[in-house]
Amino acid sequence: MIDLKNLTIEKAHADMKSGVYTPTVLANACLEVIKQKNAEINAYVEVYPDVLEQAKTAEEMFANGTATMMTGIPISLKDNMLRDEYTASASSKILENYTATYSAGIVSQLKGAGVVFMGRTNMDEFAMGSSTETSAFGNTKNPLDTTCVPGGSSGGAVSSVAMDGALCALGSDTGGSIRQPAAFTNLVGLKPTYGAVSRYGIISMGSSLDQVGPIAKNVSDCEILFNAINAYDKNDGTSVPVENRIKPSPLKKKIGVPREFLKGDGIDPVVLGNFDQACEKLKNAGYELVDVSLPLLKYSLPVYYILMPAEVSSNLARYDGIRYGESHAGGKLFDTYAKTRGQGFGKEVRRRIILGTYILSHGYYDAYYNSAVKIRSAIKNELQNAFKDVDAIITPTTPTLPFKFGAKSKDPVSMYLLDIFLAPANIAGVPAISVPSGSSNGLPLGLHIMAPFHREDILFTIGKDFEKLV
Ligand code: GLN
């Protein structure tokens, strides 16, 4: 019996290399867990029918000496990542029967490395949400406490790992969707620098904010998976050529704490207490902690909720009942559009399309969209200035602990506020990671660390130092 609960990528690789078990045995162990738990947890919306065929290919790679760190590793794909000839639906009815005609850049890269894609995971519809409650395919439960949400939008992704149905997962993060669910399930989640990982073949939400990233059990595994997808892709116009990326340099071992940003309403005192303890632990690990004043950071969330819906309204215009997926024919062409979109999209998606269309409409464009663009660049500058003095900036990952189903879904603004600490990294394009920081009454908490552009190495170094102390 493989001890999946404690199995890391590193350990599985060593085991498979030395022949303790084969990729097929490992894949079967995960399939067995999925069979037992998925009916309740609903992490996967589909288990791929070719899991064992992929494991066979991995086995051949071990046999012929071409295996790498990710070969034979069971991984889940979020339902917004295209895999050639398989369905990808963004957990929306409108794409329920859509079959991808090509593979995403990251899918091709990982296929080359010989991973075993287990299946596609449930998510908030088109990645809009923080609890996976907006999926057209039902809620995903938090494996740590099935009365609680797993976070979102990558709720299925984190639950696939937390229930041991995969060793790691890929999620996407537009305003926190990797980091927040990772914190809610005691996992590590990284949003890489904008442009570090290919977005080619990822169903877009907000194109200037979206990034794909790894979810894993510890920081080392997160780094291994990041290294496997951290590459230039000529098919993605925003992919940054490797030679243009900032190279690692020694750390100052100095971390900034934006104290005034932690004073907002709605931040659970338990979260603040845990954060203070995390600060003490980092000091004990030899880091100097300094207060940094970042007065613009609090505008990141309002800016996000202007820019993101604007980009959503434009990106989702393509689902018109003609080009992709579901179609409900009406009398005239316009009726086909209206019927298809009215019936195919869920409520939250329609809310954001309407909001975005309003924001971009003549007469309001300057007041909303253009103002938000200006504040976005001011936030970026403010962060870049702060990083001249400190290696990283830390906050809690989320203002609350994992919550019960239905607790926030009736009040969208309370749901939106969950991303208060997470949106700045997407707005500025810098990398950020969530690392488990302990628990309260059995529910997990996370520490959020932000670093300058292309300095994921800083996040891994601090993350590993911190992990040892929790
Ligand atoms: N919770 C945020 C939202 O609903 C973030 C979503 C995401 O990162 N995909 O927009």
Coordinates of C-alpha atoms and ligand atoms in Angstrom, one line a residue:
M1 CA 0.0 0.0 0.0
I2 CA 1.4 3.4 -1.0
D3 CA 1.1 6.0 1.8
L4 CA -0.5 8.6 -0.5
K5 CA -1.2 11.1 2.3
N6 CA 2.5 11.7 2.9
L7 CA 3.8 11.1 -0.6
T8 CA 5.5 14.0 -2.2
I9 CA 6.6 14.3 -5.8
E10 CA 10.2 14.1 -4.7
K11 CA 9.6 10.8 -2.8
A12 CA 7.4 9.3 -5.6
H13 CA 10.2 10.1 -8.1
A14 CA 12.8 8.4 -5.9
D15 CA 10.5 5.4 -5.4
M16 CA 9.7 4.9 -9.1
K17 CA 13.4 5.4 -10.1
S18 CA 14.5 2.7 -7.7
G19 CA 11.7 0.4 -8.6
V20 CA 9.8 0.4 -5.3
Y21 CA 6.6 0.7 -7.5
T22 CA 5.8 1.6 -11.1
P23 CA 3.9 4.6 -12.4
T24 CA 1.0 2.2 -13.1
V25 CA 0.8 1.1 -9.4
L26 CA 0.9 4.8 -8.3
A27 CA -1.8 5.8 -10.9
N28 CA -4.0 2.9 -9.8
A29 CA -3.6 3.9 -6.1
C30 CA -4.9 7.4 -7.0
L31 CA -7.7 5.9 -9.1
E32 CA -8.8 3.8 -6.2
V33 CA -9.0 6.9 -3.9
I34 CA -11.0 8.7 -6.6
K35 CA -13.4 5.8 -6.8
Q36 CA -13.9 5.9 -3.0
K37 CA -14.0 9.6 -2.4
N38 CA -15.0 11.5 -5.5
A39 CA -18.7 10.9 -5.3
E40 CA -18.7 12.8 -2.0
I41 CA -15.9 15.4 -2.6
N42 CA -16.7 16.1 -6.3
A43 CA -13.1 17.2 -7.0
Y44 CA -13.1 15.7 -10.5
V45 CA -15.7 16.5 -13.1
E46 CA -14.1 13.8 -15.3
V47 CA -11.5 11.2 -14.8
Y48 CA -9.6 10.7 -18.0
P49 CA -10.1 7.3 -19.6
D50 CA -6.5 6.9 -20.6
V51 CA -4.8 7.2 -17.2
L52 CA -3.3 3.8 -17.4
E53 CA -2.1 4.3 -20.9
Q54 CA -0.3 7.4 -19.8
A55 CA 1.3 5.5 -16.9
K56 CA 2.6 2.9 -19.4
T57 CA 4.3 5.7 -21.3
A58 CA 5.9 6.9 -18.1
E59 CA 7.0 3.4 -17.4
E60 CA 8.8 3.2 -20.8
M61 CA 10.5 6.5 -20.0
F62 CA 11.9 5.1 -16.7
A63 CA 13.0 2.0 -18.6
N64 CA 14.8 3.9 -21.4
G65 CA 16.4 6.5 -19.2
T66 CA 14.4 9.5 -20.3
A67 CA 12.5 10.0 -17.1
T68 CA 12.6 13.3 -15.4
M69 CA 11.3 14.5 -12.0
M70 CA 7.7 14.8 -13.2
T71 CA 7.6 11.5 -15.1
G72 CA 4.8 9.2 -13.8
I73 CA 3.5 11.8 -11.4
P74 CA -0.3 11.9 -11.1
I75 CA -1.5 15.4 -11.6
S76 CA -5.0 17.0 -12.1
L77 CA -5.9 19.7 -14.6
K78 CA -8.4 22.5 -13.8
D79 CA -11.4 22.3 -16.2
N80 CA -10.2 25.5 -18.0
M81 CA -7.1 23.9 -19.5
L82 CA -7.3 22.4 -23.0
R83 CA -6.2 18.8 -23.6
D84 CA -6.5 17.8 -27.2
E85 CA -9.5 15.6 -28.0
Y86 CA -10.9 15.9 -24.4
T87 CA -13.6 18.0 -23.0
A88 CA -12.8 21.3 -21.2
S89 CA -15.8 23.1 -20.0
A90 CA -14.7 25.8 -17.5
S91 CA -17.4 24.1 -15.4
S92 CA -20.0 25.9 -17.4
K93 CA -23.1 24.5 -19.1
I94 CA -22.2 26.6 -22.2
L95 CA -19.1 24.5 -22.8
E96 CA -20.4 21.2 -21.3
N97 CA -19.9 19.3 -24.6
Y98 CA -16.9 21.3 -26.0
T99 CA -14.0 19.1 -27.1
A100 CA -10.6 20.8 -27.3
T101 CA -8.9 20.7 -30.7
Y102 CA -5.4 21.4 -29.4
S103 CA -3.5 21.2 -26.1
A104 CA -2.6 24.1 -23.9
G105 CA 1.1 25.0 -23.8
I106 CA 1.5 23.7 -20.2
V107 CA -0.3 20.4 -21.1
S108 CA 2.1 19.7 -24.0
Q109 CA 5.1 20.6 -21.8
L110 CA 4.0 18.2 -19.1
K111 CA 3.0 15.5 -21.5
G112 CA 6.6 15.7 -22.8
A113 CA 7.8 15.2 -19.2
G114 CA 5.6 12.0 -19.0
V115 CA 3.2 13.1 -16.2
V116 CA -0.1 11.2 -15.7
F117 CA -3.1 13.5 -16.2
M118 CA -5.7 12.1 -13.9
G119 CA -8.7 14.2 -15.0
R120 CA -10.2 17.6 -15.0
T121 CA -11.2 19.3 -11.8
N122 CA -14.3 21.2 -10.8
M123 CA -14.1 25.0 -10.5
D124 CA -16.2 28.1 -10.2
E125 CA -17.8 28.7 -13.6
F126 CA -15.2 30.4 -15.8
A127 CA -13.1 30.8 -12.6
M128 CA -15.5 33.4 -11.2
G129 CA -15.8 32.8 -7.5
S130 CA -14.0 32.0 -4.2
S131 CA -15.8 28.8 -3.1
T132 CA -16.5 26.6 -6.2
E133 CA -20.2 27.2 -5.5
T134 CA -20.7 28.8 -8.9
S135 CA -19.8 25.6 -10.9
A136 CA -22.6 24.2 -13.1
F137 CA -21.6 20.7 -11.9
G138 CA -22.3 21.0 -8.2
N139 CA -20.2 22.0 -5.1
T140 CA -16.8 20.6 -4.3
K141 CA -16.4 19.8 -0.6
N142 CA -13.3 20.6 1.4
P143 CA -11.7 17.2 2.2
L144 CA -10.5 18.6 5.6
D145 CA -14.0 19.4 6.7
T146 CA -16.8 18.4 4.3
T147 CA -19.2 21.0 5.7
C148 CA -16.9 23.7 4.5
V149 CA -16.0 25.1 1.0
P150 CA -12.6 24.3 -0.4
G151 CA -12.2 27.9 -1.6
G152 CA -12.1 28.8 -5.2
S153 CA -12.1 29.1 -8.0
S154 CA -9.6 26.2 -8.1
G155 CA -11.6 24.3 -5.5
G156 CA -11.6 21.0 -7.4
A157 CA -7.8 21.3 -8.0
V158 CA -6.9 21.6 -4.3
S159 CA -9.4 19.0 -3.3
S160 CA -8.0 16.5 -5.8
V161 CA -4.7 16.8 -4.0
A162 CA -6.1 17.1 -0.4
M163 CA -8.1 13.9 -0.9
D164 CA -5.1 12.1 -2.4
G165 CA -6.6 11.7 -5.9
A166 CA -3.4 13.3 -7.3
L167 CA 0.0 14.3 -6.0
C168 CA -0.2 17.8 -7.3
A169 CA -2.5 20.0 -9.4
L170 CA -2.5 22.9 -11.8
G171 CA -4.8 25.8 -11.1
S172 CA -5.3 29.3 -12.5
D173 CA -5.2 32.5 -10.6
T174 CA -6.8 35.7 -11.8
G175 CA -7.4 37.3 -8.4
G176 CA -6.4 34.6 -5.9
S177 CA -7.9 31.4 -7.2
I178 CA -4.8 29.3 -6.6
R179 CA -3.6 30.8 -3.3
Q180 CA -6.9 31.1 -1.5
P181 CA -8.1 27.4 -2.0
A182 CA -4.5 26.2 -1.3
A183 CA -4.8 28.0 2.1
F184 CA -8.3 26.5 2.7
T185 CA -6.9 23.0 2.2
N186 CA -3.5 23.2 3.9
L187 CA -1.6 23.1 0.6
V188 CA 1.0 25.3 -1.1
G189 CA -0.2 27.4 -4.1
L190 CA 1.9 29.6 -6.3
K191 CA 0.7 32.3 -8.7
P192 CA 3.8 32.9 -10.9
T193 CA 4.9 36.2 -12.4
Y194 CA 2.6 37.3 -15.3
G195 CA 4.3 35.9 -18.5
A196 CA 6.3 33.2 -16.7
V197 CA 3.9 30.4 -17.6
S198 CA 2.1 29.9 -20.9
R199 CA -1.6 31.0 -21.1
Y200 CA -1.9 29.4 -24.5
G201 CA -4.9 27.0 -24.4
I202 CA -6.2 28.2 -21.1
I203 CA -9.9 29.4 -21.2
S204 CA -9.5 33.1 -20.5
M205 CA -11.1 35.0 -17.7
G206 CA -9.2 38.3 -17.4
S207 CA -6.3 38.0 -19.9
S208 CA -4.1 40.7 -18.2
L209 CA -4.5 39.0 -14.8
D210 CA -4.7 35.2 -15.5
Q211 CA -1.7 33.0 -14.7
V212 CA -1.5 29.2 -14.4
G213 CA 0.4 27.8 -11.4
P214 CA 1.2 24.8 -9.2
I215 CA -0.6 23.4 -6.2
A216 CA 1.3 20.9 -4.1
K217 CA 1.8 19.5 -0.6
N218 CA 5.0 21.4 0.2
V219 CA 7.1 24.2 -1.2
S220 CA 9.7 21.8 -2.8
D221 CA 7.0 20.0 -4.8
C222 CA 5.5 23.4 -5.8
E223 CA 9.0 24.4 -7.1
I224 CA 9.4 21.2 -9.0
L225 CA 6.1 21.6 -10.8
F226 CA 6.8 25.3 -11.4
N227 CA 10.2 24.4 -13.0
A228 CA 8.4 22.0 -15.3
I229 CA 6.0 24.7 -16.7
N230 CA 8.2 27.8 -16.3
A231 CA 9.1 28.3 -20.0
Y232 CA 8.7 30.7 -22.9
D233 CA 5.9 29.8 -25.3
K234 CA 5.9 31.4 -28.8
N235 CA 2.1 30.8 -29.0
D236 CA 1.4 33.2 -26.0
G237 CA 2.0 36.8 -27.0
T238 CA 2.5 37.8 -23.3
S239 CA 5.1 35.0 -22.6
V240 CA 8.4 36.6 -21.4
P241 CA 11.5 35.2 -23.2
V242 CA 13.8 33.5 -20.7
E243 CA 16.7 35.9 -21.4
N244 CA 14.5 38.8 -20.4
R245 CA 13.6 37.5 -17.0
I246 CA 15.3 38.9 -13.9
K247 CA 18.0 36.5 -12.6
P248 CA 18.1 35.3 -8.9
S249 CA 20.5 37.3 -6.6
P250 CA 21.2 36.9 -2.9
L251 CA 18.5 37.7 -0.4
K252 CA 18.7 40.7 1.9
K253 CA 16.7 38.6 4.4
K254 CA 14.4 41.5 5.0
I255 CA 10.7 41.2 4.8
G256 CA 8.1 44.0 4.6
V257 CA 4.8 44.0 6.6
P258 CA 2.1 46.4 5.3
R259 CA 0.6 47.0 8.8
E260 CA -2.0 49.5 7.8
F261 CA -3.3 47.1 5.1
L262 CA -4.1 44.6 7.9
K263 CA -6.5 46.9 9.7
G264 CA -9.5 46.6 7.5
D265 CA -12.9 45.4 8.7
G266 CA -13.8 41.8 8.3
I267 CA -10.4 40.3 9.1
D268 CA -10.9 37.5 11.6
P269 CA -8.8 38.1 14.8
V270 CA -7.8 34.4 14.6
V271 CA -6.2 35.2 11.2
L272 CA -4.4 38.2 12.6
G273 CA -3.1 36.2 15.7
N274 CA -1.8 33.5 13.4
F275 CA -0.1 36.1 11.2
D276 CA 1.7 37.6 14.2
Q277 CA 2.9 34.2 15.2
A278 CA 4.1 33.7 11.6
C279 CA 6.1 37.0 11.8
E280 CA 7.8 35.7 15.0
K281 CA 8.7 32.5 13.4
L282 CA 10.3 34.3 10.4
K283 CA 12.3 36.5 12.9
N284 CA 13.5 33.3 14.6
A285 CA 14.6 32.0 11.2
G286 CA 16.9 35.1 10.9
Y287 CA 14.7 37.4 8.8
E288 CA 14.5 41.1 9.7
L289 CA 10.8 42.3 9.6
V290 CA 10.1 45.9 8.8
D291 CA 6.8 47.8 8.5
V292 CA 6.3 49.1 5.0
S293 CA 3.8 51.8 4.1
L294 CA 1.8 50.9 0.9
P295 CA -1.2 53.2 0.9
L296 CA -2.3 52.2 -2.6
L297 CA -2.5 48.5 -1.9
K298 CA -6.1 48.8 -0.6
Y299 CA -7.2 49.9 -4.0
S300 CA -6.1 46.7 -5.7
L301 CA -9.4 45.0 -5.0
P302 CA -11.6 47.8 -6.4
V303 CA -9.3 48.1 -9.4
Y304 CA -9.6 44.3 -9.9
Y305 CA -13.4 44.5 -9.8
I306 CA -13.3 47.1 -12.6
L307 CA -10.7 45.6 -14.9
M308 CA -11.6 41.9 -14.5
P309 CA -15.3 42.3 -15.4
A310 CA -14.3 44.5 -18.4
E311 CA -12.0 41.8 -19.6
V312 CA -14.6 39.1 -18.8
S313 CA -17.2 40.8 -20.9
S314 CA -14.9 41.0 -23.9
N315 CA -13.4 37.4 -23.5
L316 CA -16.8 35.7 -23.0
A317 CA -18.3 37.5 -26.1
R318 CA -17.1 34.5 -28.1
Y319 CA -19.6 32.1 -26.6
D320 CA -22.5 33.1 -28.9
G321 CA -24.0 29.8 -29.7
I322 CA -22.4 29.8 -33.1
R323 CA -18.7 29.3 -32.6
Y324 CA -18.4 27.1 -29.5
G325 CA -20.4 24.7 -27.4
E326 CA -24.0 24.9 -26.5
S327 CA -26.5 26.5 -28.9
H328 CA -30.2 27.4 -28.5
A329 CA -31.6 28.5 -31.8
G330 CA -33.9 31.5 -31.8
G331 CA -35.9 33.2 -34.5
K332 CA -33.3 35.7 -35.5
L333 CA -29.5 35.7 -35.0
F334 CA -29.8 38.0 -32.0
D335 CA -32.3 35.6 -30.4
T336 CA -29.9 32.8 -30.8
Y337 CA -27.2 34.8 -29.0
A338 CA -29.6 35.8 -26.2
K339 CA -31.1 32.4 -25.7
T340 CA -27.7 30.6 -25.7
R341 CA -26.0 33.0 -23.4
G342 CA -29.1 33.4 -21.1
Q343 CA -29.4 29.7 -20.7
G344 CA -25.7 28.6 -20.9
F345 CA -24.1 31.0 -18.4
G346 CA -24.8 30.9 -14.7
K347 CA -25.8 33.9 -12.6
E348 CA -22.4 35.1 -11.4
V349 CA -21.0 35.0 -15.0
R350 CA -23.9 37.0 -16.3
R351 CA -23.5 39.5 -13.4
R352 CA -19.9 40.1 -14.4
I353 CA -20.6 40.3 -18.1
I354 CA -23.2 43.0 -17.5
L355 CA -20.9 44.9 -15.1
G356 CA -18.1 44.7 -17.6
T357 CA -20.2 45.9 -20.5
Y358 CA -21.4 48.8 -18.4
I359 CA -17.8 49.7 -17.4
L360 CA -16.7 49.7 -21.0
S361 CA -19.7 51.6 -22.4
H362 CA -19.3 55.0 -24.0
G363 CA -19.5 57.6 -21.3
Y364 CA -18.4 55.4 -18.5
Y365 CA -15.2 54.1 -20.0
D366 CA -13.1 57.0 -18.9
A367 CA -14.6 57.2 -15.4
Y368 CA -14.1 53.6 -14.6
Y369 CA -11.9 51.6 -16.9
N370 CA -9.3 54.3 -17.6
S371 CA -9.1 55.4 -14.0
A372 CA -8.6 51.8 -12.9
V373 CA -5.8 51.4 -15.5
K374 CA -4.0 54.5 -14.0
I375 CA -4.3 53.3 -10.5
R376 CA -3.1 49.9 -11.6
S377 CA 0.2 51.4 -12.8
A378 CA 0.5 53.4 -9.5
I379 CA 0.1 50.2 -7.5
K380 CA 2.7 48.5 -9.6
N381 CA 5.2 51.4 -9.0
E382 CA 4.4 51.4 -5.3
L383 CA 5.3 47.7 -5.0
Q384 CA 8.4 48.0 -7.2
N385 CA 9.6 50.8 -4.9
A386 CA 9.0 48.8 -1.8
F387 CA 11.0 45.8 -3.3
K388 CA 14.1 48.1 -3.5
D389 CA 14.3 47.7 0.3
V390 CA 12.8 44.3 1.1
D391 CA 12.9 40.9 -0.5
A392 CA 9.3 40.1 0.0
I393 CA 6.0 41.4 1.4
I394 CA 3.9 39.2 3.7
T395 CA 0.2 39.2 4.7
P396 CA -2.3 36.5 5.7
T397 CA -3.6 34.7 2.6
T398 CA -7.3 35.1 3.5
P399 CA -9.2 37.3 5.9
T400 CA -11.2 34.4 7.2
L401 CA -11.0 30.6 7.9
P402 CA -12.7 28.2 5.5
F403 CA -16.5 28.8 5.8
K404 CA -19.7 26.8 5.4
F405 CA -21.6 26.3 2.2
G406 CA -24.0 29.2 1.5
A407 CA -22.4 31.5 4.0
K408 CA -21.3 34.0 1.4
S409 CA -23.0 33.0 -1.8
K410 CA -26.0 35.3 -1.3
D411 CA -23.8 38.4 -0.8
P412 CA -21.4 38.7 -3.7
V413 CA -19.5 41.6 -2.1
S414 CA -18.6 39.6 1.0
M415 CA -17.3 36.9 -1.4
Y416 CA -15.3 39.5 -3.4
L417 CA -13.7 40.8 -0.2
L418 CA -12.0 37.4 0.4
D419 CA -9.4 38.4 -2.2
I420 CA -8.3 41.5 -0.4
F421 CA -4.7 40.3 0.1
L422 CA -4.5 38.4 -3.1
A423 CA -5.5 40.8 -5.8
P424 CA -2.4 43.1 -5.5
A425 CA -0.1 40.4 -7.0
N426 CA -2.4 40.0 -10.1
I427 CA -2.8 43.7 -10.5
A428 CA 1.0 44.2 -10.4
G429 CA 1.9 41.0 -12.2
V430 CA 4.3 39.9 -9.5
P431 CA 4.6 36.3 -8.1
A432 CA 3.0 35.3 -4.8
I433 CA 2.7 32.1 -2.8
S434 CA 0.5 30.8 0.0
V435 CA 2.2 28.5 2.5
P436 CA 0.3 26.7 5.3
S437 CA 0.8 28.6 8.6
G438 CA -1.1 26.4 11.1
S439 CA -4.7 25.8 12.1
S440 CA -7.5 26.9 14.3
N441 CA -10.0 24.3 15.5
G442 CA -8.8 22.0 12.8
L443 CA -9.2 24.5 10.0
P444 CA -6.1 25.6 8.1
L445 CA -4.6 29.1 7.7
G446 CA -2.0 30.4 5.2
L447 CA 0.8 32.9 5.0
H448 CA 0.9 34.9 1.8
I449 CA 4.3 36.0 0.4
M450 CA 4.8 38.4 -2.6
A451 CA 8.1 38.9 -4.4
P452 CA 9.4 41.1 -7.3
F453 CA 9.0 40.1 -10.9
H454 CA 10.5 36.7 -11.8
R455 CA 11.8 36.2 -8.3
E456 CA 9.8 33.0 -7.5
D457 CA 13.2 31.8 -6.0
I458 CA 12.6 34.2 -3.1
L459 CA 9.2 32.7 -2.5
F460 CA 10.6 29.2 -2.4
T461 CA 13.5 30.2 -0.1
I462 CA 11.3 32.0 2.4
G463 CA 8.6 29.4 2.0
K464 CA 10.9 26.5 2.8
D465 CA 12.4 28.3 5.8
F466 CA 8.9 29.0 7.1
E467 CA 7.6 25.6 6.5
K468 CA 10.2 24.1 8.8
L469 CA 8.9 26.1 11.7
V470 CA 5.1 25.5 11.4
Ligands
GLN1 N1 -12.3 35.1 -6.4 C1 -11.8 35.9 -7.4 C2 -13.0 36.2 -8.4 O1 -14.0 35.7 -8.2 C3 -10.7 35.4 -8.1 C4 -11.0 34.4 -9.2 C5 -9.7 33.9 -9.9 O2 -8.6 34.1 -9.4 N2 -10.0 33.1 -10.9 O3 -12.8 36.9 -9.3

